[in-house]
Amino acid sequence: MSSHPFSSGADPRKRQALRQAAKGMFWLAFTAITVLALLPGPAAPPRLLGTDKLEHAAAFLVLTLLAGFGWRALPLWFITLAMITYGLLIELIQGSPILQRTMSFADVLADLAGIALGLTLVAILGLRKP
């Protein structure tokens, strides 16, 4: 019976392949999120029950999970700082008159919630184990 790929007894080659896949998925998600966040034009209309904030939290949850697993050698404080900086930069750029978008402190808070949840799941799932 094979062990779960995230367990400490998992085949190291399998874990390394999963880490490489996580890195690739991180960059795909990062690119998609950046493009969608920086498309010119007015911000999307308000959504039912504030799903915009859920989308922000989900995006940063996924990015944090993928980064936390893919780049195990990086300290979590560095990944956290990188995710926070990325979220702030997106909002600052959205505040530029060129994009005709608006920056939002509430979006930053939603990003932070996603980062916190992502870090929690990284710890609970043991994604940093060798």
PDB file of C-alpha atoms in Angstrom:
ATOM      1  CA  MET A   1       0.000   0.000   0.000  1.00  0.00           C
ATOM      2  CA  SER A   2       1.485   3.364  -0.992  1.00  0.00           C
ATOM      3  CA  SER A   3       1.611   6.263   1.422  1.00  0.00           C
ATOM      4  CA  HIS A   4      -0.187   9.554   0.925  1.00  0.00           C
ATOM      5  CA  PRO A   5       1.999  11.977  -1.103  1.00  0.00           C
ATOM      6  CA  PHE A   6       1.978  14.513   1.746  1.00  0.00           C
ATOM      7  CA  SER A   7       2.891  12.036   4.494  1.00  0.00           C
ATOM      8  CA  SER A   8       6.429  11.923   5.854  1.00  0.00           C
ATOM      9  CA  GLY A   9       6.830   8.380   4.485  1.00  0.00           C
ATOM     10  CA  ALA A  10       5.910   9.358   0.923  1.00  0.00           C
ATOM     11  CA  ASP A  11       8.271   8.679  -1.966  1.00  0.00           C
ATOM     12  CA  PRO A  12      10.619  11.713  -2.125  1.00  0.00           C
ATOM     13  CA  ARG A  13      10.537  11.684  -5.940  1.00  0.00           C
ATOM     14  CA  LYS A  14       6.752  11.890  -5.901  1.00  0.00           C
ATOM     15  CA  ARG A  15       6.832  14.783  -3.430  1.00  0.00           C
ATOM     16  CA  GLN A  16       9.442  16.586  -5.535  1.00  0.00           C
ATOM     17  CA  ALA A  17       7.306  16.153  -8.661  1.00  0.00           C
ATOM     18  CA  LEU A  18       4.298  17.524  -6.760  1.00  0.00           C
ATOM     19  CA  ARG A  19       6.371  20.494  -5.571  1.00  0.00           C
ATOM     20  CA  GLN A  20       7.417  21.250  -9.146  1.00  0.00           C
ATOM     21  CA  ALA A  21       3.789  21.024 -10.266  1.00  0.00           C
ATOM     22  CA  ALA A  22       2.787  23.381  -7.432  1.00  0.00           C
ATOM     23  CA  LYS A  23       5.384  25.904  -8.617  1.00  0.00           C
ATOM     24  CA  GLY A  24       4.024  25.758 -12.153  1.00  0.00           C
ATOM     25  CA  MET A  25       0.444  26.122 -10.953  1.00  0.00           C
ATOM     26  CA  PHE A  26       1.513  29.033  -8.736  1.00  0.00           C
ATOM     27  CA  TRP A  27       2.904  30.938 -11.723  1.00  0.00           C
ATOM     28  CA  LEU A  28      -0.180  30.192 -13.827  1.00  0.00           C
ATOM     29  CA  ALA A  29      -2.478  31.403 -11.046  1.00  0.00           C
ATOM     30  CA  PHE A  30      -0.254  34.420 -10.337  1.00  0.00           C
ATOM     31  CA  THR A  31      -0.339  35.424 -14.011  1.00  0.00           C
ATOM     32  CA  ALA A  32      -4.104  34.952 -14.340  1.00  0.00           C
ATOM     33  CA  ILE A  33      -4.824  36.891 -11.135  1.00  0.00           C
ATOM     34  CA  THR A  34      -2.503  39.719 -12.167  1.00  0.00           C
ATOM     35  CA  VAL A  35      -4.034  40.030 -15.632  1.00  0.00           C
ATOM     36  CA  LEU A  36      -7.599  39.965 -14.300  1.00  0.00           C
ATOM     37  CA  ALA A  37      -6.788  42.458 -11.544  1.00  0.00           C
ATOM     38  CA  LEU A  38      -5.095  44.917 -13.881  1.00  0.00           C
ATOM     39  CA  LEU A  39      -7.407  44.878 -16.883  1.00  0.00           C
ATOM     40  CA  PRO A  40      -8.361  48.477 -17.644  1.00  0.00           C
ATOM     41  CA  GLY A  41     -11.916  49.578 -17.170  1.00  0.00           C
ATOM     42  CA  PRO A  42     -14.350  50.166 -14.389  1.00  0.00           C
ATOM     43  CA  ALA A  43     -14.374  47.769 -11.496  1.00  0.00           C
ATOM     44  CA  ALA A  44     -16.894  44.972 -11.679  1.00  0.00           C
ATOM     45  CA  PRO A  45     -20.330  45.833 -10.328  1.00  0.00           C
ATOM     46  CA  PRO A  46     -21.058  44.813  -6.743  1.00  0.00           C
ATOM     47  CA  ARG A  47     -21.889  41.133  -6.516  1.00  0.00           C
ATOM     48  CA  LEU A  48     -24.388  39.242  -4.451  1.00  0.00           C
ATOM     49  CA  LEU A  49     -23.222  38.923  -0.831  1.00  0.00           C
ATOM     50  CA  GLY A  50     -19.879  40.544  -1.595  1.00  0.00           C
ATOM     51  CA  THR A  51     -18.452  37.634  -3.573  1.00  0.00           C
ATOM     52  CA  ASP A  52     -15.697  39.960  -4.783  1.00  0.00           C
ATOM     53  CA  LYS A  53     -14.131  39.657  -1.334  1.00  0.00           C
ATOM     54  CA  LEU A  54     -14.533  35.871  -1.444  1.00  0.00           C
ATOM     55  CA  GLU A  55     -12.737  35.862  -4.792  1.00  0.00           C
ATOM     56  CA  HIS A  56      -9.872  37.884  -3.301  1.00  0.00           C
ATOM     57  CA  ALA A  57      -9.610  35.567  -0.299  1.00  0.00           C
ATOM     58  CA  ALA A  58      -9.774  32.452  -2.506  1.00  0.00           C
ATOM     59  CA  ALA A  59      -7.108  33.771  -4.881  1.00  0.00           C
ATOM     60  CA  PHE A  60      -4.669  34.496  -2.062  1.00  0.00           C
ATOM     61  CA  LEU A  61      -5.508  31.234  -0.304  1.00  0.00           C
ATOM     62  CA  VAL A  62      -4.579  29.293  -3.447  1.00  0.00           C
ATOM     63  CA  LEU A  63      -1.409  31.320  -4.068  1.00  0.00           C
ATOM     64  CA  THR A  64      -0.282  30.872  -0.458  1.00  0.00           C
ATOM     65  CA  LEU A  65      -0.964  27.117  -0.489  1.00  0.00           C
ATOM     66  CA  LEU A  66       0.925  26.636  -3.747  1.00  0.00           C
ATOM     67  CA  ALA A  67       3.858  28.788  -2.626  1.00  0.00           C
ATOM     68  CA  GLY A  68       3.997  27.175   0.812  1.00  0.00           C
ATOM     69  CA  PHE A  69       4.163  23.705  -0.702  1.00  0.00           C
ATOM     70  CA  GLY A  70       6.173  24.451  -3.832  1.00  0.00           C
ATOM     71  CA  TRP A  71       8.930  26.481  -2.190  1.00  0.00           C
ATOM     72  CA  ARG A  72       9.501  24.551   1.021  1.00  0.00           C
ATOM     73  CA  ALA A  73      13.001  26.017   1.424  1.00  0.00           C
ATOM     74  CA  LEU A  74      11.633  29.561   1.667  1.00  0.00           C
ATOM     75  CA  PRO A  75      10.681  30.621   5.185  1.00  0.00           C
ATOM     76  CA  LEU A  76       6.958  31.147   5.720  1.00  0.00           C
ATOM     77  CA  TRP A  77       7.566  34.735   6.834  1.00  0.00           C
ATOM     78  CA  PHE A  78       9.062  35.421   3.380  1.00  0.00           C
ATOM     79  CA  ILE A  79       6.107  33.848   1.569  1.00  0.00           C
ATOM     80  CA  THR A  80       3.737  35.826   3.800  1.00  0.00           C
ATOM     81  CA  LEU A  81       5.562  39.089   3.114  1.00  0.00           C
ATOM     82  CA  ALA A  82       5.634  38.368  -0.629  1.00  0.00           C
ATOM     83  CA  MET A  83       1.882  37.660  -0.719  1.00  0.00           C
ATOM     84  CA  ILE A  84       1.065  40.807   1.289  1.00  0.00           C
ATOM     85  CA  THR A  85       3.311  42.914  -0.949  1.00  0.00           C
ATOM     86  CA  TYR A  86       1.692  41.449  -4.065  1.00  0.00           C
ATOM     87  CA  GLY A  87      -1.806  42.240  -2.777  1.00  0.00           C
ATOM     88  CA  LEU A  88      -0.835  45.798  -1.852  1.00  0.00           C
ATOM     89  CA  LEU A  89       0.844  46.380  -5.217  1.00  0.00           C
ATOM     90  CA  ILE A  90      -2.236  45.221  -7.090  1.00  0.00           C
ATOM     91  CA  GLU A  91      -4.413  47.643  -5.123  1.00  0.00           C
ATOM     92  CA  LEU A  92      -1.970  50.542  -5.582  1.00  0.00           C
ATOM     93  CA  ILE A  93      -1.795  49.928  -9.327  1.00  0.00           C
ATOM     94  CA  GLN A  94      -5.595  49.665  -9.504  1.00  0.00           C
ATOM     95  CA  GLY A  95      -5.694  53.142  -7.941  1.00  0.00           C
ATOM     96  CA  SER A  96      -3.860  54.536 -10.972  1.00  0.00           C
ATOM     97  CA  PRO A  97      -6.082  56.751 -13.159  1.00  0.00           C
ATOM     98  CA  ILE A  98      -4.759  54.963 -16.257  1.00  0.00           C
ATOM     99  CA  LEU A  99      -6.598  51.733 -15.403  1.00  0.00           C
ATOM    100  CA  GLN A 100      -9.879  53.430 -14.478  1.00  0.00           C
ATOM    101  CA  ARG A 101     -10.144  51.081 -11.519  1.00  0.00           C
ATOM    102  CA  THR A 102     -10.335  51.777  -7.811  1.00  0.00           C
ATOM    103  CA  MET A 103      -8.187  50.604  -4.957  1.00  0.00           C
ATOM    104  CA  SER A 104      -9.931  49.106  -1.961  1.00  0.00           C
ATOM    105  CA  PHE A 105      -8.804  48.603   1.618  1.00  0.00           C
ATOM    106  CA  ALA A 106     -11.514  45.928   1.937  1.00  0.00           C
ATOM    107  CA  ASP A 107      -9.835  43.991  -0.896  1.00  0.00           C
ATOM    108  CA  VAL A 108      -6.537  44.088   1.016  1.00  0.00           C
ATOM    109  CA  LEU A 109      -8.305  42.738   4.108  1.00  0.00           C
ATOM    110  CA  ALA A 110      -9.811  39.923   2.028  1.00  0.00           C
ATOM    111  CA  ASP A 111      -6.340  39.164   0.617  1.00  0.00           C
ATOM    112  CA  LEU A 112      -4.964  38.998   4.180  1.00  0.00           C
ATOM    113  CA  ALA A 113      -7.745  36.615   5.207  1.00  0.00           C
ATOM    114  CA  GLY A 114      -6.877  34.328   2.283  1.00  0.00           C
ATOM    115  CA  ILE A 115      -3.180  34.444   3.167  1.00  0.00           C
ATOM    116  CA  ALA A 116      -3.915  33.605   6.819  1.00  0.00           C
ATOM    117  CA  LEU A 117      -6.164  30.701   5.854  1.00  0.00           C
ATOM    118  CA  GLY A 118      -3.573  29.461   3.357  1.00  0.00           C
ATOM    119  CA  LEU A 119      -0.821  29.523   5.994  1.00  0.00           C
ATOM    120  CA  THR A 120      -3.098  27.690   8.419  1.00  0.00           C
ATOM    121  CA  LEU A 121      -3.807  24.961   5.858  1.00  0.00           C
ATOM    122  CA  VAL A 122      -0.109  24.666   4.975  1.00  0.00           C
ATOM    123  CA  ALA A 123       0.560  23.937   8.661  1.00  0.00           C
ATOM    124  CA  ILE A 124      -2.432  21.624   9.204  1.00  0.00           C
ATOM    125  CA  LEU A 125      -1.750  19.593   6.049  1.00  0.00           C
ATOM    126  CA  GLY A 126       1.966  19.346   6.785  1.00  0.00           C
ATOM    127  CA  LEU A 127       2.897  20.733   3.378  1.00  0.00           C
ATOM    128  CA  ARG A 128       6.319  21.918   4.558  1.00  0.00           C
ATOM    129  CA  LYS A 129       7.574  18.449   5.499  1.00  0.00           C
ATOM    130  CA  PRO A 130      10.576  17.140   3.546  1.00  0.00           C
TER     131      PRO A 130
END
